[in-house]
Short mmCIF file of C-alpha atoms and ligand atoms in Angstrom, two decimals:
data_model
loop_
_atom_site.label_atom_id
_atom_site.label_comp_id
_atom_site.label_asym_id
_atom_site.label_seq_id
_atom_site.Cartn_x
_atom_site.Cartn_y
_atom_site.Cartn_z
CA UNK A 288 18.51 -1.97 -2.26
CA UNK A 289 18.47 -5.41 -0.68
CA UNK A 290 15.42 -6.56 1.22
CA UNK A 291 14.17 -9.66 2.94
CA UNK A 292 10.43 -9.90 2.60
CA UNK A 293 8.71 -12.59 4.63
CA UNK A 294 5.57 -13.87 2.92
CA UNK A 295 2.86 -15.49 5.02
CA UNK A 296 0.19 -16.32 2.48
CA UNK A 297 -2.18 -18.13 4.86
CA UNK A 298 -5.49 -19.63 3.79
CA UNK A 299 -8.22 -19.34 1.17
CA UNK A 300 -7.39 -16.70 -1.43
CA UNK A 301 -4.30 -15.66 0.59
CA UNK A 302 -1.81 -17.65 -1.54
CA UNK A 303 -3.45 -16.51 -4.81
CA UNK A 304 -3.33 -12.78 -4.04
CA UNK A 305 0.12 -12.79 -2.42
CA UNK A 306 1.54 -14.62 -5.46
CA UNK A 307 0.36 -11.77 -7.66
CA UNK A 308 1.76 -9.10 -5.34
CA UNK A 309 5.10 -10.93 -5.43
CA UNK A 310 5.03 -10.90 -9.24
CA UNK A 311 4.55 -7.13 -9.11
CA UNK A 312 7.39 -6.73 -6.58
CA UNK A 313 9.65 -8.92 -8.73
CA UNK A 314 8.92 -6.65 -11.69
CA UNK A 315 10.03 -3.64 -9.62
CA UNK A 316 13.08 -5.61 -8.46
CA UNK A 317 14.12 -6.32 -12.07
CA UNK A 318 13.30 -2.85 -13.35
CA UNK A 319 15.46 -1.10 -10.74
CA UNK A 320 18.08 -3.87 -10.25
CA UNK A 321 17.19 -4.36 -6.59
CA UNK A 322 17.61 -7.61 -4.70
CA UNK A 323 14.48 -8.82 -2.93
CA UNK A 324 14.49 -12.16 -1.12
CA UNK A 325 11.07 -13.68 -0.55
CA UNK A 326 10.97 -16.07 2.37
CA UNK A 327 7.73 -18.10 2.62
CA UNK A 328 6.30 -19.21 5.97
CA UNK A 329 3.10 -20.65 7.41
CA UNK A 330 0.34 -18.90 9.33
CA UNK A 331 -3.32 -19.57 10.13
CA UNK A 332 -5.28 -22.71 9.29
CA UNK A 333 -2.61 -24.24 7.08
CA UNK A 334 -0.09 -23.74 9.89
CA UNK A 335 -2.42 -25.46 12.39
CA UNK A 336 -2.84 -28.41 10.01
CA UNK A 337 0.92 -28.68 9.41
CA UNK A 338 2.42 -27.84 12.81
CA UNK A 339 -0.44 -27.65 15.32
CA UNK A 340 0.26 -23.93 15.85
CA UNK A 341 -1.43 -20.95 14.17
CA UNK A 342 1.90 -19.12 14.30
CA UNK A 343 4.82 -21.58 14.17
CA UNK A 344 8.09 -20.51 15.81
CA UNK A 345 10.04 -20.28 12.54
CA UNK A 346 7.42 -17.90 11.11
CA UNK A 347 7.73 -15.75 14.19
CA UNK A 348 11.53 -15.65 14.03
CA UNK A 349 11.53 -14.92 10.30
CA UNK A 350 9.04 -12.07 10.76
CA UNK A 351 11.07 -10.49 13.53
CA UNK A 352 14.27 -10.45 11.47
CA UNK A 353 12.69 -9.42 8.14
CA UNK A 354 12.58 -5.98 6.55
CA UNK A 355 8.83 -6.36 6.05
CA UNK A 356 6.10 -8.97 6.11
CA UNK A 357 3.51 -9.51 3.41
CA UNK A 358 0.41 -11.35 4.60
CA UNK A 359 -2.51 -12.87 2.65
CA UNK A 360 -5.37 -13.89 4.91
CA UNK A 361 -6.21 -16.57 7.44
CA UNK A 362 -9.24 -18.64 8.33
CA UNK A 363 -12.02 -20.57 6.68
CA UNK A 364 -14.90 -22.95 7.40
CA UNK A 365 -12.53 -25.88 7.90
CA UNK A 366 -11.27 -24.29 11.13
CA UNK A 367 -14.52 -22.66 12.25
CA UNK A 368 -15.15 -24.96 15.21
CA UNK A 369 -15.93 -22.60 18.11
CA UNK A 370 -14.67 -25.24 20.57
CA UNK A 371 -11.22 -25.46 18.92
CA UNK A 372 -8.32 -24.54 21.21
CA UNK A 373 -6.33 -22.96 18.39
CA UNK A 374 -7.93 -20.89 15.65
CA UNK A 375 -6.36 -19.41 12.50
CA UNK A 376 -7.04 -15.87 13.75
CA UNK A 377 -4.84 -16.63 16.78
CA UNK A 378 -1.92 -16.61 14.32
CA UNK A 379 -2.86 -13.14 13.14
CA UNK A 380 -3.21 -11.72 16.64
CA UNK A 381 0.04 -13.44 17.69
CA UNK A 382 2.12 -12.09 14.79
CA UNK A 383 0.80 -8.57 15.43
CA UNK A 384 1.69 -8.95 19.10
CA UNK A 385 5.15 -10.49 18.43
CA UNK A 386 6.04 -7.74 15.94
CA UNK A 387 4.71 -5.24 18.51
CA UNK A 388 2.41 -3.78 15.89
CA UNK A 389 0.15 -1.26 17.51
CA UNK A 390 -1.22 0.70 14.57
CA UNK A 391 -3.06 -0.34 11.46
CA UNK A 392 -3.32 2.21 8.67
CA UNK A 393 -6.02 1.75 6.05
CA UNK A 394 -6.25 4.30 3.27
CA UNK A 395 -9.70 4.50 1.66
CA UNK A 396 -9.95 6.32 -1.63
CA UNK A 397 -12.92 6.15 -3.95
CA UNK A 398 -11.91 5.38 -7.53
CA UNK A 399 -14.23 7.37 -9.82
CA UNK A 400 -14.45 4.73 -12.60
CA UNK A 401 -15.63 2.16 -10.03
CA UNK A 402 -18.44 4.32 -8.63
CA UNK A 403 -20.99 1.83 -10.07
CA UNK A 404 -19.73 -0.86 -7.59
CA UNK A 405 -20.40 1.22 -4.53
CA UNK A 406 -23.64 0.96 -2.57
CA UNK A 407 -23.47 4.77 -2.24
CA UNK A 408 -24.67 7.25 -4.82
CA UNK A 409 -21.78 8.56 -6.98
CA UNK A 410 -22.20 12.14 -5.69
CA UNK A 411 -21.52 10.93 -2.11
CA UNK A 412 -18.33 9.23 -3.24
CA UNK A 413 -16.80 12.16 -5.07
CA UNK A 414 -13.58 13.20 -3.35
CA UNK A 415 -13.67 10.45 -0.71
CA UNK A 416 -10.09 10.04 0.49
CA UNK A 417 -9.39 9.23 4.11
CA UNK A 418 -7.15 7.15 6.33
CA UNK A 419 -8.31 5.04 9.26
CA UNK A 420 -5.74 4.58 12.02
CA UNK A 421 -6.79 1.62 14.16
CA UNK A 422 -5.24 0.64 17.49
CA UNK A 423 -4.17 -3.00 17.39
CA UNK A 424 -2.80 -4.21 20.69
CA UNK A 425 -5.41 -3.34 23.29
CA UNK A 426 -9.14 -3.28 23.84
CA UNK A 427 -11.68 -6.05 23.76
CA UNK A 428 -9.56 -8.50 21.78
CA UNK A 429 -6.80 -8.75 24.38
CA UNK A 430 -8.28 -7.63 27.72
CA UNK A 431 -8.58 -10.18 30.51
CA UNK A 432 -10.52 -11.90 31.95
CA UNK A 433 -11.60 -13.50 28.69
CA UNK A 434 -13.38 -16.70 29.51
CA UNK A 435 -16.57 -18.63 30.14
CA UNK A 436 -17.69 -19.26 33.70
CA UNK A 437 -20.23 -21.71 34.99
CA UNK A 438 -22.49 -19.85 37.43
CA UNK A 439 -25.03 -22.30 38.79
CA UNK A 440 -27.02 -23.43 35.78
CA UNK A 441 -25.95 -20.45 33.66
CA UNK A 442 -22.78 -19.95 31.64
CA UNK A 443 -21.30 -16.46 31.66
CA UNK A 444 -19.15 -15.37 28.70
CA UNK A 445 -16.72 -12.55 29.46
CA UNK A 446 -14.55 -10.27 27.34
CA UNK A 447 -12.84 -7.25 28.80
CA UNK A 448 -12.19 -3.89 27.17
CA UNK A 449 -8.98 -2.56 28.67
CA UNK A 450 -6.49 0.11 27.64
CA UNK A 451 -3.33 1.48 29.20
CA UNK A 452 -2.86 5.22 28.86
CA UNK A 453 0.46 4.73 27.04
CA UNK A 454 -1.24 2.56 24.40
CA UNK A 455 -3.66 5.39 23.66
CA UNK A 456 -0.94 8.07 23.75
CA UNK A 457 1.27 6.39 21.13
CA UNK A 458 -1.56 5.70 18.66
CA UNK A 459 -2.90 9.21 19.14
CA UNK A 460 0.53 10.72 18.44
CA UNK A 461 0.86 8.63 15.27
CA UNK A 462 -2.63 9.64 14.12
CA UNK A 463 -1.85 13.34 14.61
CA UNK A 464 1.37 12.88 12.60
CA UNK A 465 -0.56 11.14 9.82
CA UNK A 466 -3.08 14.02 9.84
CA UNK A 467 -0.23 16.53 9.64
CA UNK A 468 0.88 14.87 6.40
CA UNK A 469 -2.65 15.10 4.96
CA UNK A 470 -5.49 17.64 5.24
CA UNK A 471 -4.92 18.17 9.00
CA UNK A 472 -8.36 17.01 10.18
CA UNK A 473 -8.41 14.27 12.80
CA UNK A 474 -11.60 12.58 14.00
CA UNK A 475 -11.04 10.60 17.18
CA UNK A 476 -13.75 7.96 17.45
CA UNK A 477 -14.90 6.67 20.84
CA UNK A 478 -17.93 5.79 22.93
CA UNK A 479 -17.19 8.22 25.74
CA UNK A 480 -20.85 8.48 26.76
CA UNK A 481 -20.77 4.85 27.93
CA UNK A 482 -17.28 3.36 28.22
CA UNK A 483 -14.55 4.25 30.73
CA UNK A 484 -11.78 3.32 28.27
CA UNK A 485 -13.37 5.78 25.82
CA UNK A 486 -13.46 8.59 28.37
CA UNK A 487 -9.73 8.09 28.90
CA UNK A 488 -9.28 7.89 25.10
CA UNK A 489 -11.04 11.24 24.64
CA UNK A 490 -9.05 12.98 27.42
CA UNK A 491 -5.80 11.79 25.84
CA UNK A 492 -6.95 12.91 22.37
CA UNK A 493 -7.66 16.42 23.71
CA UNK A 494 -4.33 16.50 25.59
CA UNK A 495 -2.34 15.27 22.55
CA UNK A 496 -4.00 17.89 20.34
CA UNK A 497 -2.17 20.62 22.33
CA UNK A 498 1.08 19.42 20.75
CA UNK A 499 -0.37 19.61 17.22
CA UNK A 500 -1.92 23.07 16.91
CA UNK A 501 -2.04 22.78 13.10
CA UNK A 502 -4.40 19.77 13.27
CA UNK A 503 -8.12 20.18 13.99
CA UNK A 504 -9.41 17.50 16.33
CA UNK A 505 -13.02 16.41 16.51
CA UNK A 506 -14.28 13.79 18.96
CA UNK A 507 -16.95 11.61 17.39
CA UNK A 508 -19.02 8.85 18.99
CA UNK A 509 -18.59 5.54 17.17
CA UNK A 510 -22.29 5.27 16.30
CA UNK A 511 -22.21 8.75 14.78
CA UNK A 512 -19.01 7.90 12.91
CA UNK A 513 -20.65 4.77 11.45
CA UNK A 514 -23.55 6.90 10.26
CA UNK A 515 -21.39 9.68 8.81
CA UNK A 516 -19.25 7.19 6.93
CA UNK A 517 -22.23 6.35 4.74
CA UNK A 518 -23.95 9.74 4.76
CA UNK A 519 -21.00 12.05 4.20
CA UNK A 520 -17.74 10.08 3.92
CA UNK A 521 -15.87 12.90 2.20
CA UNK A 522 -15.91 14.94 5.43
CA UNK A 523 -13.25 12.62 6.89
CA UNK A 524 -9.52 13.03 6.51
CA UNK A 525 -8.01 10.85 9.26
CA UNK A 526 -9.96 8.76 11.78
CA UNK A 527 -8.30 7.23 14.83
CA UNK A 528 -10.04 4.60 16.88
CA UNK A 529 -9.60 1.66 19.21
CA UNK A 530 -9.27 -1.96 18.11
CA UNK A 531 -12.86 -3.26 17.92
CA UNK A 532 -14.43 -0.04 16.64
CA UNK A 533 -11.67 0.12 14.04
CA UNK A 534 -12.28 -3.46 12.93
CA UNK A 535 -15.94 -2.68 12.24
CA UNK A 536 -15.56 0.82 10.79
CA UNK A 537 -12.81 -0.21 8.38
CA UNK A 538 -15.03 -2.91 6.84
CA UNK A 539 -17.82 -0.35 6.52
CA UNK A 540 -15.38 2.07 4.92
CA UNK A 541 -14.11 -0.65 2.60
CA UNK A 542 -17.43 -1.28 0.91
CA UNK A 543 -17.68 2.42 0.01
CA UNK A 544 -15.07 1.80 -2.64
CA UNK A 545 -17.03 -1.09 -4.12
CA UNK A 546 -15.13 -4.24 -3.19
CA UNK A 547 -13.28 -5.71 -0.23
CA UNK A 548 -10.67 -6.82 -2.75
CA UNK A 549 -9.40 -3.32 -3.51
CA UNK A 550 -8.03 -1.96 -0.25
CA UNK A 551 -4.56 -2.29 1.25
CA UNK A 552 -3.36 -1.89 4.81
CA UNK A 553 -0.14 -1.47 6.74
CA UNK A 554 0.58 -2.19 10.39
CA UNK A 555 3.37 -0.50 12.30
CA UNK A 556 5.04 -0.97 15.64
CA UNK A 557 7.88 0.67 17.50
CA UNK A 558 10.57 -1.43 15.82
CA UNK A 559 12.61 -0.26 12.86
CA UNK A 560 14.10 -2.61 10.25
CA UNK A 561 17.78 -2.55 9.18
CA UNK A 562 17.00 0.24 6.70
CA UNK A 563 15.85 2.40 9.63
CA UNK A 564 12.26 2.23 8.32
CA UNK A 565 9.11 0.66 9.70
CA UNK A 566 9.24 -3.09 10.27
CA UNK A 567 5.71 -3.27 8.92
CA UNK A 568 3.19 -5.95 8.16
CA UNK A 569 1.25 -5.42 4.95
CA UNK A 570 -2.01 -7.14 4.07
CA UNK A 571 -5.18 -6.59 2.09
CA UNK A 572 -8.13 -5.72 4.31
CA UNK A 573 -10.22 -8.68 3.16
CA UNK A 574 -10.35 -12.14 4.73
CA UNK A 575 -9.63 -15.50 3.16
CA UNK A 576 -12.80 -15.38 0.99
CA UNK A 577 -13.36 -19.15 1.11
CA UNK A 578 -16.36 -18.79 -1.25
CA UNK A 579 -14.05 -17.87 -4.14
CA UNK A 580 -10.77 -19.51 -3.10
CA UNK A 581 -8.90 -21.61 -5.67
CA UNK A 582 -10.90 -20.27 -8.62
CA UNK A 583 -8.43 -17.65 -9.87
CA UNK A 584 -11.12 -14.96 -9.59
CA UNK A 585 -10.05 -13.09 -6.44
CA UNK A 586 -9.14 -9.46 -6.89
CA UNK A 587 -5.41 -9.10 -6.11
CA UNK A 588 -5.43 -5.27 -6.11
CA UNK A 589 -5.72 -4.89 -2.30
CA UNK A 590 -2.61 -7.05 -1.89
CA UNK A 591 -0.75 -5.36 -4.76
CA UNK A 592 -1.46 -1.95 -3.19
CA UNK A 593 -0.30 -3.39 0.16
CA UNK A 594 2.97 -4.29 -1.58
CA UNK A 595 3.18 -0.67 -2.73
CA UNK A 596 2.76 0.47 0.88
CA UNK A 597 5.53 -1.99 1.83
CA UNK A 598 7.91 -0.34 -0.63
CA UNK A 599 6.99 3.12 0.67
CA UNK A 600 7.06 2.58 4.44
CA UNK A 601 9.51 -0.31 4.97
CA UNK A 602 11.98 0.32 2.16
CA UNK A 603 11.62 4.04 1.56
CA UNK A 604 10.90 3.45 -2.16
CA UNK A 605 8.31 6.19 -2.66
CA UNK A 606 8.68 6.45 -6.46
CA UNK A 607 8.36 2.71 -6.94
CA UNK A 608 5.28 2.62 -4.67
CA UNK A 609 3.75 5.43 -6.69
CA UNK A 610 4.53 3.57 -9.91
CA UNK A 611 2.51 0.56 -8.73
CA UNK A 612 -0.38 2.74 -7.58
CA UNK A 613 -0.43 4.53 -10.92
CA UNK A 614 -0.30 1.24 -12.86
CA UNK A 615 -3.30 -0.06 -10.86
CA UNK A 616 -5.27 3.12 -11.47
CA UNK A 617 -4.41 3.08 -15.19
CA UNK A 618 -5.46 -0.57 -15.53
CA UNK A 619 -8.81 0.22 -13.88
CA UNK A 620 -9.31 3.39 -15.91
CA UNK A 621 -8.61 1.42 -19.07
CA UNK A 622 -11.34 -1.13 -18.31
CA UNK A 623 -9.54 -3.98 -16.54
CA UNK A 624 -12.01 -5.68 -14.18
CA UNK A 625 -12.14 -8.76 -11.97
CA UNK A 626 -15.43 -10.51 -11.18
CA UNK A 627 -16.08 -8.57 -7.94
CA UNK A 628 -16.02 -5.25 -9.85
CA UNK A 629 -17.52 -6.50 -13.11
CA UNK A 630 -19.06 -3.95 -15.43
CA UNK A 631 -21.38 -4.45 -18.41
CA UNK A 632 -19.45 -4.57 -21.67
CA UNK A 633 -16.06 -5.25 -20.07
CA UNK A 634 -14.30 -8.60 -20.06
CA UNK A 635 -13.86 -10.24 -16.65
CA UNK A 636 -10.20 -10.92 -15.97
CA UNK A 637 -8.81 -13.59 -13.68
CA UNK A 638 -6.53 -12.90 -10.70
CA UNK A 639 -3.49 -13.61 -12.87
CA UNK A 640 -4.75 -11.71 -15.94
CA UNK A 641 -5.45 -8.43 -14.10
CA UNK A 642 -1.97 -8.64 -12.56
CA UNK A 643 -0.53 -9.13 -16.06
CA UNK A 644 -2.31 -5.91 -17.08
CA UNK A 645 -0.92 -4.04 -14.07
CA UNK A 646 2.60 -5.36 -14.72
CA UNK A 647 2.34 -4.29 -18.38
CA UNK A 648 1.75 -0.72 -17.19
CA UNK A 649 4.64 -0.63 -14.72
P1 NAD B 979 -13.92 -12.03 3.52
O1 NAD B 979 -13.27 -10.71 3.49
O2 NAD B 979 -13.05 -13.22 3.38
O3 NAD B 979 -15.04 -12.10 2.39
C1 NAD B 979 -16.17 -11.22 2.37
C2 NAD B 979 -16.73 -11.15 0.95
O4 NAD B 979 -15.83 -10.40 0.14
C3 NAD B 979 -16.86 -12.53 0.29
O5 NAD B 979 -18.00 -12.54 -0.52
C4 NAD B 979 -15.62 -12.64 -0.55
O6 NAD B 979 -15.78 -13.47 -1.70
C5 NAD B 979 -15.38 -11.19 -0.95
N1 NAD B 979 -13.96 -10.96 -1.13
C6 NAD B 979 -13.01 -10.90 -0.17
N2 NAD B 979 -11.82 -10.72 -0.71
C7 NAD B 979 -11.99 -10.65 -2.04
C8 NAD B 979 -11.11 -10.47 -3.13
N3 NAD B 979 -9.79 -10.33 -2.98
N4 NAD B 979 -11.64 -10.44 -4.37
C9 NAD B 979 -12.95 -10.58 -4.57
N5 NAD B 979 -13.84 -10.73 -3.57
C10 NAD B 979 -13.36 -10.77 -2.32
O7 NAD B 979 -14.73 -12.12 4.90
P2 NAD B 979 -15.54 -13.33 5.54
O8 NAD B 979 -16.23 -14.09 4.48
O9 NAD B 979 -16.31 -12.71 6.64
O10 NAD B 979 -14.44 -14.25 6.21
C11 NAD B 979 -13.91 -15.40 5.59
C12 NAD B 979 -12.80 -15.94 6.48
O11 NAD B 979 -11.73 -14.99 6.54
C13 NAD B 979 -13.21 -16.18 7.92
O12 NAD B 979 -12.62 -17.37 8.36
C14 NAD B 979 -12.67 -14.98 8.67
O13 NAD B 979 -12.41 -15.28 10.01
C15 NAD B 979 -11.41 -14.73 7.90
N6 NAD B 979 -10.91 -13.33 7.97
C16 NAD B 979 -9.57 -13.19 7.95
C17 NAD B 979 -9.03 -11.90 7.94
C18 NAD B 979 -7.55 -11.77 7.85
O14 NAD B 979 -6.87 -12.72 7.59
N7 NAD B 979 -7.03 -10.57 8.02
C19 NAD B 979 -9.88 -10.79 7.94
C20 NAD B 979 -11.26 -10.99 7.92
C21 NAD B 979 -11.77 -12.28 7.93
#
C-alpha cells in the first residue's frame, strides 16, 4: 500500500494534534510495511500570513491529487477582524468546495469510562452510538446574495439559504446507505414548518425512502432534534441534515461524549482516489482551541480517530483502522487522560504522552 497523505495542520492546536495523528499513522506504516508520504501544506490563518490566501494554490493542487487529506483546524483571535477580506475559515470552505466534498460524517459514540465528563447523566449516555451526516456544499453558508446593503440610514445584512434538489438527493442517498450499514433508522432533520428549502428537503427524504424499504425514515424538526439529542440521544442511529443545522447539532452531539477533543470526522465528495476509494478530508470536529494552543495539553484523540477513518475510507485498511480505535479505547479504559477529560486520581498526560500510550497499544 502506497499513499500520499496531504497534511494541512492549520492554526492553534492544529499542528499539535495532526503531528500526533501522523505519529500513529507512521506506526501503522512501519508495522505493516506500507509506504505513506506525508506532504505538508498551508491553510487558514497561517496561510493568510504567509501567502495572503486562506487556501494557497499549491495546497489546493496537492489536495486534489492526494489519496486523502488530514486537516487540523483553522482560525484564532489573531484573524478575528470581522472587516477582514480573507478569513481563515474561507480556506476551510474553499478546500471543501474544491475537493467537491458534499457530505460530512461524524460518528458519536459515548465511551462508558468517560461518562463523568459528560453533562448528561450516565443512564442517558448508555448505548449512545449514532452518526450525523451533514450536507456541506449548500445552504446558508454558500447561498447568494450574501452581503450588506446600505438602505437609507440602515444597513441590511443578508445571507441566503438555498439548495438545489440534486444536492439534497445525493446527501439523502448517502445517508440511507450509511443507515443500511448500521441499525437502519434514519432521522432526517429539517425546519419544514417554516423554510421552503426544508419542505423540499422533506419531500426528497420521503421520495428517497422508497428506494430503501429496509430503512425506517423519520422526519424531525431541527428544534425537536436539538431537544432529543440531550433528552434521549440513544434513540438516534443516523441523522441527516443540511449545512447550518448540521454545524450546530454536531457540536451539541459532541459534548455528549465529554470533550470536543475526542471526536473525528470524515468528508466525502463524488471523486475517488487512485485506490478507487473516497478522496476524503479527515479532521477532528473541534476548532483551533486558541486558549490551549502551544501548551502540549490538547487532546489528540479526535485527530487520531480521524486518521483511523482515513485508513478505512480512503485506503480500505479496515483492520488497521480498527486497531487504532481499539488502542484508543484501551488507553482510555486503562486510565490515560488528557486535561480536558481529567479524572480524580489519574495522572494528566500531555498531547504527546497520551499518543505514546496509544502507540504502545497498537
Ligand atoms: P474550539 O473547538 O476551538 O474550542 C472550544 C473549546 O473546546 C475550548 O475550550 C477548547 O480549549 C476546547 N477544545 C477544543 N479542542 C480541544 C482539544 N483537542 N483538546 C482539548 N480541548 C479542546 O472552538 P472555538 O473556541 O469556538 O473556536 C476557536 C477558533 O477555531 C475560532 O477561530 C473558530 O472560528 C475556529 N474553528 C475552526 C474549526 C475548524 O477548523 N474546523 C471549527 C470550529 C471552530
